[in-house]
CSV table of C-alpha atoms and ligand atoms in Angstrom, one decimal:
chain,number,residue,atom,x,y,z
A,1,UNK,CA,-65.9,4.3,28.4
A,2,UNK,CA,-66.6,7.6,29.7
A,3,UNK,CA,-69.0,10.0,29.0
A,4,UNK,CA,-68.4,12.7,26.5
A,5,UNK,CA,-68.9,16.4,26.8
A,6,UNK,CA,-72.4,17.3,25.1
A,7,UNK,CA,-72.5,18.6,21.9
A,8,UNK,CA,-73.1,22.7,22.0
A,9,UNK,CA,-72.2,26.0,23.8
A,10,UNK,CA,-74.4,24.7,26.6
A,11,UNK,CA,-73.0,21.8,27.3
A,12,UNK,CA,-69.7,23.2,26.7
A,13,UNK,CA,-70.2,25.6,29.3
A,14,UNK,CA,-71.7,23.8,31.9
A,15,UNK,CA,-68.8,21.2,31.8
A,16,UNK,CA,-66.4,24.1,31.5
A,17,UNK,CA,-67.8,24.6,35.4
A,18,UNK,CA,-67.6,21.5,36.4
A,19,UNK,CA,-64.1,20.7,35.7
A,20,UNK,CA,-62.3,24.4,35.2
A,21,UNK,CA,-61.3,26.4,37.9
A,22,UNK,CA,-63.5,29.7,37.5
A,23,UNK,CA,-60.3,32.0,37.0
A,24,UNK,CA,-61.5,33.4,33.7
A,25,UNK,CA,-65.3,35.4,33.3
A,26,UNK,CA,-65.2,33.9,28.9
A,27,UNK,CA,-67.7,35.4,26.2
A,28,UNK,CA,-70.4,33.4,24.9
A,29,UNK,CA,-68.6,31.8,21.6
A,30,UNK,CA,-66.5,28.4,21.2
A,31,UNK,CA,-63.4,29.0,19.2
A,32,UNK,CA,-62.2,26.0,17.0
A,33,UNK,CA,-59.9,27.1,14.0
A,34,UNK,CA,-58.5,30.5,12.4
A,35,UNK,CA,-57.6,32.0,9.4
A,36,UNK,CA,-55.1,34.9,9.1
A,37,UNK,CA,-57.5,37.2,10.9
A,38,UNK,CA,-60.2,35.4,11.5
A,39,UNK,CA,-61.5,33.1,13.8
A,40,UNK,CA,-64.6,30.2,13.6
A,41,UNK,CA,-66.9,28.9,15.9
A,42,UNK,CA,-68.0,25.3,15.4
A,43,UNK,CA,-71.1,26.5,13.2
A,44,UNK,CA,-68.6,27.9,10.5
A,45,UNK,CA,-69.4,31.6,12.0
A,46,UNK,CA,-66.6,33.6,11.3
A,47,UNK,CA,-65.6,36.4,13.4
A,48,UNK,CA,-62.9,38.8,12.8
A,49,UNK,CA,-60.5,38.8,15.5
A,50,UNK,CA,-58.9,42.3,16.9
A,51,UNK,CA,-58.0,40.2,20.3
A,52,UNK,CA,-55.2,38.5,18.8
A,53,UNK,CA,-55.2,36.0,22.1
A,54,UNK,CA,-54.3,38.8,24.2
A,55,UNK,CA,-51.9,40.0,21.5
A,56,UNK,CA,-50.6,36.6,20.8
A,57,UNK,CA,-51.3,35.9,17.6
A,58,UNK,CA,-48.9,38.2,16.1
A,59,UNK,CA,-49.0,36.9,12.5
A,60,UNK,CA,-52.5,35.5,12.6
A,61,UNK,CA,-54.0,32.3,12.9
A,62,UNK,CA,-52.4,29.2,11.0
A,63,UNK,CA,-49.4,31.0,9.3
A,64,UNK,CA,-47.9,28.8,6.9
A,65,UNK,CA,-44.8,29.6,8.4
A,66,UNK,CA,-45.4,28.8,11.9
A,67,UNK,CA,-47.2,26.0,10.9
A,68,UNK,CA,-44.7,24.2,8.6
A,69,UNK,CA,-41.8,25.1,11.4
A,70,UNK,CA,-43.7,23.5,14.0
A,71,UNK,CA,-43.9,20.7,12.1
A,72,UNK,CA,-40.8,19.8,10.8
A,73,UNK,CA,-39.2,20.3,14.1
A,74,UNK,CA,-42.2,18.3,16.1
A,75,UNK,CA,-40.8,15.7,13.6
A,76,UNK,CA,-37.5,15.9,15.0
A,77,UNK,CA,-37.2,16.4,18.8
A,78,UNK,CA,-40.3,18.9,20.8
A,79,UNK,CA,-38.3,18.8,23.8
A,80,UNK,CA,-34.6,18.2,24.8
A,81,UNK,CA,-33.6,19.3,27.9
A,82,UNK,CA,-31.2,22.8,28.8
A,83,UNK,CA,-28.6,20.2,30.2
A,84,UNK,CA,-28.1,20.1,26.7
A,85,UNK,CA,-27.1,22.2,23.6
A,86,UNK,CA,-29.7,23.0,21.5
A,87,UNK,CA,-29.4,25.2,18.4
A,88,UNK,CA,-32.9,27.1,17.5
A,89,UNK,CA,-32.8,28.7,21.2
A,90,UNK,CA,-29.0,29.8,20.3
A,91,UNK,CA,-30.0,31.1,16.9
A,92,UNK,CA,-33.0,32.6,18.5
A,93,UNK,CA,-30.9,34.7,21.0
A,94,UNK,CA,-28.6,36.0,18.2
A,95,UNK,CA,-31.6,36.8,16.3
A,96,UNK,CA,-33.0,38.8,19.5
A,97,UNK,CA,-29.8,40.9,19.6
A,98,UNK,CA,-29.5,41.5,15.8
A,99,UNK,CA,-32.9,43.3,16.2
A,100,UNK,CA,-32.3,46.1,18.5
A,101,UNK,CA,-31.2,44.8,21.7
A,102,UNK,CA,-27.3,43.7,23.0
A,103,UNK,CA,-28.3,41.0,25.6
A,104,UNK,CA,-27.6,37.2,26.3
A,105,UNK,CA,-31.2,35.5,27.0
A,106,UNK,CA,-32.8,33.2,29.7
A,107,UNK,CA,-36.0,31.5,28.2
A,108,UNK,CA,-38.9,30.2,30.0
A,109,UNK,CA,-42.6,30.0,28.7
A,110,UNK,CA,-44.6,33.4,29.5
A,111,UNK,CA,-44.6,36.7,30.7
A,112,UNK,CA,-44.8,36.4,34.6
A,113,UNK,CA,-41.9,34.1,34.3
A,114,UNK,CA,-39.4,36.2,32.0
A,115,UNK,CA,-40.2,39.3,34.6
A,116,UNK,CA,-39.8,36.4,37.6
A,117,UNK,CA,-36.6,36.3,36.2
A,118,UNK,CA,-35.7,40.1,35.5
A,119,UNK,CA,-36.8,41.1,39.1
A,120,UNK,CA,-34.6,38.0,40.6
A,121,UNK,CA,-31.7,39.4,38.6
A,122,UNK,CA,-32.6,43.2,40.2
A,123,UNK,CA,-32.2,41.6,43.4
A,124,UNK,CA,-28.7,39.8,42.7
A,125,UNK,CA,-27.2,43.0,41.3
A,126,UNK,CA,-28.4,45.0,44.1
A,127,UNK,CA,-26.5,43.1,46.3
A,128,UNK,CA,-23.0,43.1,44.3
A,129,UNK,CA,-23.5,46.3,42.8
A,130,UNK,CA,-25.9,49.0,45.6
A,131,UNK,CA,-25.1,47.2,49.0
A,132,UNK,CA,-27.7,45.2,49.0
A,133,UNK,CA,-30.3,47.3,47.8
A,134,UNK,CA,-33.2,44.7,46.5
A,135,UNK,CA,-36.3,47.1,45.9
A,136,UNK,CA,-38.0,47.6,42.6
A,137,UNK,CA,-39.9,50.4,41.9
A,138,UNK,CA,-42.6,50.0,39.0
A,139,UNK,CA,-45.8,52.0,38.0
A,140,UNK,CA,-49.5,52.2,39.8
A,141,UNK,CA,-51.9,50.7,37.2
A,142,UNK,CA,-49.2,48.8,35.6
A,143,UNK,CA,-49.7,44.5,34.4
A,144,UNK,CA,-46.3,42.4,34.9
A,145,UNK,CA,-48.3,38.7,35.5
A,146,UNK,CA,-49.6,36.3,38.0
A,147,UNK,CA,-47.2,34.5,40.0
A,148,UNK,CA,-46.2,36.1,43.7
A,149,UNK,CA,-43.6,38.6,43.0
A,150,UNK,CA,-45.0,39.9,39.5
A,151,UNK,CA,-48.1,40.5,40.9
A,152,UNK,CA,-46.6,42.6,44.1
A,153,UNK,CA,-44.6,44.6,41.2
A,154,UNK,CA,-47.7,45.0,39.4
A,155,UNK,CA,-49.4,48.2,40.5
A,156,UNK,CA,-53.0,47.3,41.2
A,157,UNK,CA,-54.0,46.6,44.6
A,158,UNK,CA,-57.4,44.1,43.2
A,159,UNK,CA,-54.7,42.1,42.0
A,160,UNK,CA,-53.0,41.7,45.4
A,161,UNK,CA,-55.8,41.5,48.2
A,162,UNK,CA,-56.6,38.2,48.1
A,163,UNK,CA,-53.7,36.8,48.2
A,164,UNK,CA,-51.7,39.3,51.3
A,165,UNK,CA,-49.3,39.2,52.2
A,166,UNK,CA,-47.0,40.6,49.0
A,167,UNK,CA,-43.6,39.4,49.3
A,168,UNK,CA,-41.5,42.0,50.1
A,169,UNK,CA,-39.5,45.2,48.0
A,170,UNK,CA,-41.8,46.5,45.6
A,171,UNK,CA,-42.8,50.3,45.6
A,172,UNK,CA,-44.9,51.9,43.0
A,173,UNK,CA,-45.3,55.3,40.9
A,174,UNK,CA,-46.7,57.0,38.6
A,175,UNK,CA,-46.2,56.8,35.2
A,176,UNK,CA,-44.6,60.0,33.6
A,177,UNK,CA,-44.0,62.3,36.7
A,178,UNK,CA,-40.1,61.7,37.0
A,179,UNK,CA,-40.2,64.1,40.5
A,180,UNK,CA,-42.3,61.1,42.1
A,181,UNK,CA,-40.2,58.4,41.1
A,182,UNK,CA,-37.0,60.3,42.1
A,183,UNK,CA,-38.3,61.0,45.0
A,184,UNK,CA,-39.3,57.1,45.8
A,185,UNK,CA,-35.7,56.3,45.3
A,186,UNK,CA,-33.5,55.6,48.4
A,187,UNK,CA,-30.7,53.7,49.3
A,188,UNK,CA,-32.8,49.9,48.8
A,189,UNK,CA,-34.0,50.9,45.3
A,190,UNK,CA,-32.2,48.2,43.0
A,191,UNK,CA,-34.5,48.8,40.0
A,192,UNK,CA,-37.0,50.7,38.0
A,193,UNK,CA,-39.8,48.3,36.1
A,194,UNK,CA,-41.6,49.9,33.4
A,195,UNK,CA,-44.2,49.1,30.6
A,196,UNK,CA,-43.3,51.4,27.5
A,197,UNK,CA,-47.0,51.5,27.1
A,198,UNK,CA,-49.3,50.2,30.1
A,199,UNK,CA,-51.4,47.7,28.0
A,200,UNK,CA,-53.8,45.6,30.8
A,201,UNK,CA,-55.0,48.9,32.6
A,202,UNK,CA,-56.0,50.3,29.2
A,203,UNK,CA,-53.1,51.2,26.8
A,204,UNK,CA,-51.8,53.9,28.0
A,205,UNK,CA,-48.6,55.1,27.0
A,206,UNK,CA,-45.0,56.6,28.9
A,207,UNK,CA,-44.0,59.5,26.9
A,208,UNK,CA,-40.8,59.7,25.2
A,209,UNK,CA,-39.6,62.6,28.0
A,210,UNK,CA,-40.5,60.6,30.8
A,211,UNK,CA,-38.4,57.5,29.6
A,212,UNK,CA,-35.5,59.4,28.5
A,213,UNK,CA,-35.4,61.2,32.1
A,214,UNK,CA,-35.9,57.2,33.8
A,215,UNK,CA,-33.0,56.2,31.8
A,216,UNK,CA,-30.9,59.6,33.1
A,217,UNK,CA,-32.3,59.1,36.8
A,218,UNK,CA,-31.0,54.9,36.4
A,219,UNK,CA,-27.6,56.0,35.3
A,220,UNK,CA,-27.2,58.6,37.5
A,221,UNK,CA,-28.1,56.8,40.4
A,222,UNK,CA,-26.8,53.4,39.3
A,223,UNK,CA,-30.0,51.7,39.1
A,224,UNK,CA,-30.6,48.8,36.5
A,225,UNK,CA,-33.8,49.9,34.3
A,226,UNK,CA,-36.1,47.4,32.9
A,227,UNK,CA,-38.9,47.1,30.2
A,228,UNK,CA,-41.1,44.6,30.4
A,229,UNK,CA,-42.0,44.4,26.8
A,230,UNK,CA,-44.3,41.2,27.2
A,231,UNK,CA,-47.2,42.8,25.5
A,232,UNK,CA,-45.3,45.4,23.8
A,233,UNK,CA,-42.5,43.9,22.3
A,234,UNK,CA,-42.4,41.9,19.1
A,235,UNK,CA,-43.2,44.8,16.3
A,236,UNK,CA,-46.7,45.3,18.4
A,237,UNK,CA,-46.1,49.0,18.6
A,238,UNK,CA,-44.0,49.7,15.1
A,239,UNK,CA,-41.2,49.0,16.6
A,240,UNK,CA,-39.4,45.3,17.1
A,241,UNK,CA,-38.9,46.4,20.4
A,242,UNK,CA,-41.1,49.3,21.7
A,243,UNK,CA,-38.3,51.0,23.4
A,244,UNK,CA,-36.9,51.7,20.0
A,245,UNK,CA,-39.7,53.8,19.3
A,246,UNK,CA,-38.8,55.9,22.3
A,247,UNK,CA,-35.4,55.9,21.6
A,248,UNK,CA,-34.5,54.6,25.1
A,249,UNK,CA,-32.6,51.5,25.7
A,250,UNK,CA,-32.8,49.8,29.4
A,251,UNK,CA,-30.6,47.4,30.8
A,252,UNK,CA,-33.3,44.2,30.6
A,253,UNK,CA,-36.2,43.3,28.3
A,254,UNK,CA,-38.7,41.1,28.8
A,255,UNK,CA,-40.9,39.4,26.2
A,256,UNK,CA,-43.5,36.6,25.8
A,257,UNK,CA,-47.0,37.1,24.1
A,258,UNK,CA,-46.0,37.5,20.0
A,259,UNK,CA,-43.0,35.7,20.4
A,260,UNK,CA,-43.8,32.2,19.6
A,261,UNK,CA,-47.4,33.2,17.4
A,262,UNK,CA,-49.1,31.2,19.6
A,263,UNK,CA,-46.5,28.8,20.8
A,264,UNK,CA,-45.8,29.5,24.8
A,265,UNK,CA,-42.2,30.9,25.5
A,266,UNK,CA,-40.7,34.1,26.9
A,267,UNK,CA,-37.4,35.3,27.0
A,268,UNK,CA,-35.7,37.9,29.7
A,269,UNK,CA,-32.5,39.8,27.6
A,270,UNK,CA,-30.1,41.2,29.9
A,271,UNK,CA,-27.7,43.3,28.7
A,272,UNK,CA,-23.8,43.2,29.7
A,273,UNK,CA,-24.6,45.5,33.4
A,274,UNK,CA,-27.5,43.1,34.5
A,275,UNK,CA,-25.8,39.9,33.0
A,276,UNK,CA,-25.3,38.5,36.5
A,277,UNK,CA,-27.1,35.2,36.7
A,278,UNK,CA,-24.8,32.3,37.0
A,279,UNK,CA,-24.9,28.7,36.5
A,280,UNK,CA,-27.9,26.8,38.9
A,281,UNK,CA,-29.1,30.1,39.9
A,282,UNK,CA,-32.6,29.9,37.5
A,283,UNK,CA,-33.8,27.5,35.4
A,284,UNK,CA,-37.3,26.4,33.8
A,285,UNK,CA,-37.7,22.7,32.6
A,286,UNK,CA,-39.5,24.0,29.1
A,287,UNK,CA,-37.9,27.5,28.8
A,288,UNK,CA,-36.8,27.7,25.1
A,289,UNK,CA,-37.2,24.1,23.9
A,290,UNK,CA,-36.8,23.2,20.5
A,291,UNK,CA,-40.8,23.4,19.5
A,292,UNK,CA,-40.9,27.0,21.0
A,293,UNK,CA,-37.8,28.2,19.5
A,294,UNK,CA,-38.0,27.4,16.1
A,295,UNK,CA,-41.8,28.6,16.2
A,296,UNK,CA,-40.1,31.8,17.5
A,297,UNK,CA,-37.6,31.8,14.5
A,298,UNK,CA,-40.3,31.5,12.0
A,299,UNK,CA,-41.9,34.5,13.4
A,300,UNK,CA,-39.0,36.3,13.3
A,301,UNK,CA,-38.3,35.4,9.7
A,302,UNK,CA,-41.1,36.4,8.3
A,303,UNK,CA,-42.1,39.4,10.3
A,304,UNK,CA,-38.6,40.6,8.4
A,305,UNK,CA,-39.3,39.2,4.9
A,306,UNK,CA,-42.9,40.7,5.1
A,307,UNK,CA,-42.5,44.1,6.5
A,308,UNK,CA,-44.6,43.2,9.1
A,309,UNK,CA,-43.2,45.5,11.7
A,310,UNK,CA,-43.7,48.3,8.9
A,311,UNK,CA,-47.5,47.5,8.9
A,312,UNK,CA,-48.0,47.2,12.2
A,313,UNK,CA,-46.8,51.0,12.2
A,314,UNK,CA,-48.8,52.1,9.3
A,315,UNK,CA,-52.4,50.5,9.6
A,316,UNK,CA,-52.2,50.9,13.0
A,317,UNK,CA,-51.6,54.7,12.3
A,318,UNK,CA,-54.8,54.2,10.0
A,319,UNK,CA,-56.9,52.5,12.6
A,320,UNK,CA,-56.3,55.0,15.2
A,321,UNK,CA,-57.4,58.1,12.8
A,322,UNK,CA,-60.6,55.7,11.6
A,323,UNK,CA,-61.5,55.1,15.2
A,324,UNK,CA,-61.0,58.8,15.9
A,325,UNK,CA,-63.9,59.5,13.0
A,326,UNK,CA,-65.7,57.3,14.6
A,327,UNK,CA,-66.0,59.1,17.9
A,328,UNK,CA,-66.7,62.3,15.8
A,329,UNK,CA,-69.6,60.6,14.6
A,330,UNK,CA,-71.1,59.4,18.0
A,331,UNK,CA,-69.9,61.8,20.1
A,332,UNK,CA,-69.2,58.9,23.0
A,333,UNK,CA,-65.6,58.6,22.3
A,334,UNK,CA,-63.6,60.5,25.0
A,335,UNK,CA,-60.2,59.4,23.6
A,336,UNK,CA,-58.0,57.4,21.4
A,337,UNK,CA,-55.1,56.5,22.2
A,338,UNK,CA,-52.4,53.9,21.5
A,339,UNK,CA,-49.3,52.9,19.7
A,340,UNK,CA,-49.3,50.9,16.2
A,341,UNK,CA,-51.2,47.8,16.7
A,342,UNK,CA,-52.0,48.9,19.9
A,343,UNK,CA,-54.8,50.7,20.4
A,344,UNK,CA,-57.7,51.8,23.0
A,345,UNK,CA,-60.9,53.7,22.1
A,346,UNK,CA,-62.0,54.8,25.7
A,347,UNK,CA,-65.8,55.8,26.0
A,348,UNK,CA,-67.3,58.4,28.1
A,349,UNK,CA,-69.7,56.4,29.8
A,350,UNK,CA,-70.1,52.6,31.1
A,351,UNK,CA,-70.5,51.1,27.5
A,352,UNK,CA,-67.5,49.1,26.9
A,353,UNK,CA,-68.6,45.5,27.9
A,354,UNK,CA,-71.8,46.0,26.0
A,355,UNK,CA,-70.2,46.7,23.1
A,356,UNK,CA,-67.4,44.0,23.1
A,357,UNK,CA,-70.5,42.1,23.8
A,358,UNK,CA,-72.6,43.8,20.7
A,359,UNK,CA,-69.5,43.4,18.1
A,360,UNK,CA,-69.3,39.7,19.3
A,361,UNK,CA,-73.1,39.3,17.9
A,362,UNK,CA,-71.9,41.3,14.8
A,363,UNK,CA,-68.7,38.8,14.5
A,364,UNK,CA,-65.9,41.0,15.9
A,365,UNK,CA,-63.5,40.2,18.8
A,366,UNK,CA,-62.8,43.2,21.1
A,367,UNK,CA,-61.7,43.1,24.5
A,368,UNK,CA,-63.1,45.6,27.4
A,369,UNK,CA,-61.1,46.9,30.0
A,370,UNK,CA,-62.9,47.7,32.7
A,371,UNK,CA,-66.3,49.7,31.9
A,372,UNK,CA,-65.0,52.2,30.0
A,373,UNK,CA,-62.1,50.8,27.6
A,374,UNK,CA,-61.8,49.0,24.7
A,375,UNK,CA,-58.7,47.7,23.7
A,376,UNK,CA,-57.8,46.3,20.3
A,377,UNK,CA,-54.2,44.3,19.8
A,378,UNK,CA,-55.6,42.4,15.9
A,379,UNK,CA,-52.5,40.4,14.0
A,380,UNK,CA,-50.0,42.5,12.6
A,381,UNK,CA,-50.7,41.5,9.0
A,382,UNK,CA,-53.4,42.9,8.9
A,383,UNK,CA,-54.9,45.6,5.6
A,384,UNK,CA,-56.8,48.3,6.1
A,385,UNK,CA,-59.6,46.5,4.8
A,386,UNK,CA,-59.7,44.6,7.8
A,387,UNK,CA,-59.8,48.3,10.1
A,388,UNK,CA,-62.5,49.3,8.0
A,389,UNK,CA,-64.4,46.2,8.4
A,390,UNK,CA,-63.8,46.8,12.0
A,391,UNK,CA,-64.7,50.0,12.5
A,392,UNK,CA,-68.3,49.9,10.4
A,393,UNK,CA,-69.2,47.1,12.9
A,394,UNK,CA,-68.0,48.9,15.7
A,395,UNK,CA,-70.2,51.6,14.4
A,396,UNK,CA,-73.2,49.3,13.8
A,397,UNK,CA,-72.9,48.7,17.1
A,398,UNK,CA,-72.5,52.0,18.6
A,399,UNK,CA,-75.3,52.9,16.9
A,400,UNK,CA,-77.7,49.9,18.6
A,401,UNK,CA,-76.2,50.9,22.1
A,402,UNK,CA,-77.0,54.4,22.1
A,403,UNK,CA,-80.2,54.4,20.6
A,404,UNK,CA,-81.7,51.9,23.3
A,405,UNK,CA,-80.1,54.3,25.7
A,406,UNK,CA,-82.3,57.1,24.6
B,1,LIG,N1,-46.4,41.8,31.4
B,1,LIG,C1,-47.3,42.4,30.6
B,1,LIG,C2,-47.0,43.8,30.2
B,1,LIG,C3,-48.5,41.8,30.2
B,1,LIG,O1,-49.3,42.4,29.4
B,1,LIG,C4,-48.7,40.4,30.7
B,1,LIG,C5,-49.9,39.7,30.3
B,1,LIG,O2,-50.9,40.3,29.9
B,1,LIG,C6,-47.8,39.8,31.5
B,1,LIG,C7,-46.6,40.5,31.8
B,1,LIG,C8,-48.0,38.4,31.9
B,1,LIG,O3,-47.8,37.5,30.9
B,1,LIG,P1,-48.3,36.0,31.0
B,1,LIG,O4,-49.8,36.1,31.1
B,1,LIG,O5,-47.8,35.4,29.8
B,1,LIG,O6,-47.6,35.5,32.3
């Protein structure tokens, strides 16, 4: 027989060494089971969770919903195969396009993947419909995933370094200054690959002039225009799809994170101009299987039966004016910024790990970005109860930090 793990954090840890790749830097807690918004650790400890998995868990942890469509379909087939028909991922598409967005779908099972396929699709309509062109241009301090090509699109050279060289056909910009991006377009340019709202370099948002004039520039210059709406997308920012909130529509969407609540799957939704991928020419062995799709429908469903979208708009509206009192009150808030559920506090000094470190003593999940940021993506169902619960232990703990500072 072999050896367990030992029982504890400890232990936990020091196996976690042993036998993990160290890709991820974790916080000290073990998480076990959920609850709507919260979150236990084996002790019973409860913490409330404004992580969200990376803004995962759109409707919480254990939703009936999820849960009972899980079931039932685990109980019929997890996993076909897409050599073969298979209904939820059909009804899932029409579903997709009845919210907001006129597209036929390609599924796979995360973000990097559903953008994999968006910028493969960039580079087969640049050659049938620019000569050939094949670059895509996307923003500096922009997130689009891990594998190769997503991270040469993304915009952060600490992502790249290691790994040199970047394949090929990727430029970058920044966000809302139009002049620079028309000015990095030439004759290769295929594509322009925008966030609506940057969320891994720290929530920041495009603004509504700046997408309107990339959606002119795209049409003008027949370019195809996507949105990778992996963090996003899914009624994150108010919106089903964030791009509605902007009142721009591009030519591709991508989406992953809320989709499934928890259950992996992305989707890329091309509309009819970038509809070009034929039959053999992508594939994934998982994309949109049974499991994932109806997981994906329940989310759906109830995000509409339960306003959920309409929440997200409102208490997020609530917890961006609470946070904003709460810089009034401690003077170390230099801005606030975000859209619905969406939302960074960012601090004026080098405080940010230390206090998603504090609010994890004081049982809330935040997640720092970078020294200075604070970004919180909670469940979309949640009250304002649950901001104001947030925010006093958010000011517990800014309290703590600046008075050992002085
Ligand atoms: N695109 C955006 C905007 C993201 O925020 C992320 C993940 O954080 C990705 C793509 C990559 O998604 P995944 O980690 O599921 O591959």
């Amino acid at each position: 027989m072999t050896d367990t793990i030992g029982v504890g954090l400890e232990a936990l840890a020091q196996a976690e060494k042993d036998y993990l790749m160290q890709t991820f830097k974790r916080q000290p807690v073990e998480l076990v089971r959920g609850d709507r918004w919260n979150v236990y650790d084996p002790e019973g400890r409860e913490y409330l969770d404004f992580v969200a998995g990376i803004a995962v868990n759109v409707l919480g942890h254990n939703h009936p919903a999820i849960v009972a469509a899980v079931s039932k379909q685990a109980a019929e087939a997890i996993h076909v195969s897409d050599l073969y028909y298979s209904r939820p991922q059909v009804e899932l598409a029409k579903r997709l396009n009845e919210l907001g967005f006129t597209g036929r779908a390609f599924y796979c099972n995360s973000g990097a993947e559903a953008n994999e396929c968006a910028i493969k699709i960039a580079r087969k309509w640049g050659k049938q419909n620019r000569y050939g062109a094949y670059e895509i241009i996307s923003a500096n301090k922009s997130f689009h995933g891990r594998t190769l090509a997503t991270i040469a699109a993304t915009g952060q050279p600490k992502y790249q370094q290691p790994f040199l060289p970047m394949p090929e056909g990727f430029a970058h910009v920044d966000i809302n200054d139009i002049g620079m991006l028309r000015d990095a377009t030439d004759d290769r340019t295929a594509a322009i690959l925008l966030e609506p709202v940057q969320g891994e370099s720290g929530i920041v948002p495009c603004t509504q002039e700046y997408l309107v004039a990339v959606r002119a520039w795209c049409d003008e210059k027949n370019l195809l225009l996507i949105f990778d709406e992996v963090q996003t997308g899914v009624g994150r920012t108010g919106h089903f799809y964030a791009f509605q909130g902007f009142g721009v529509t591009p030519d591709i969407v991508t989406l992953a994170k809320g989709l499934g609540g928890g259950v992996p799957i992305g989707v890329c939704l091309a509309g009819p101009r970038a509809d070009v991928l034929g039959a053999g020419e992508h594939g994934s062995t998982f994309g949109g299987n049974p499991l994932a799709a109806s997981a994906a429908l329940a989310v759906l469903e109830v995000l509409e039966r339960e306003g959920v979208v309409e929440n997200a708009r409102e208490v997020g509206e609530y917890l961006q004016l609470q946070l904003r009192k709460l810089g009034t009150d401690f003077g170390c808030v230099a801005e606030v910024r975000g859209l619905g559920l969406m939302q960074a506090m960012e601090l004026d000094r080098d405080i940010a790990p230390q206090l998603e470190a504090a609010a994890l003593e004081h049982g809330l999940l935040v997640n720092a970005i970078g020294p200075r940021v604070v970004r919180m993506v909670p469940p979309l169902i949640i009250g304002r109860a649950e901001v104001d619960r947030a925010v006093t232990i958010l000011g517990q703990c800014l309290d703590l930090i600046l008075s050992h500072a002085t």
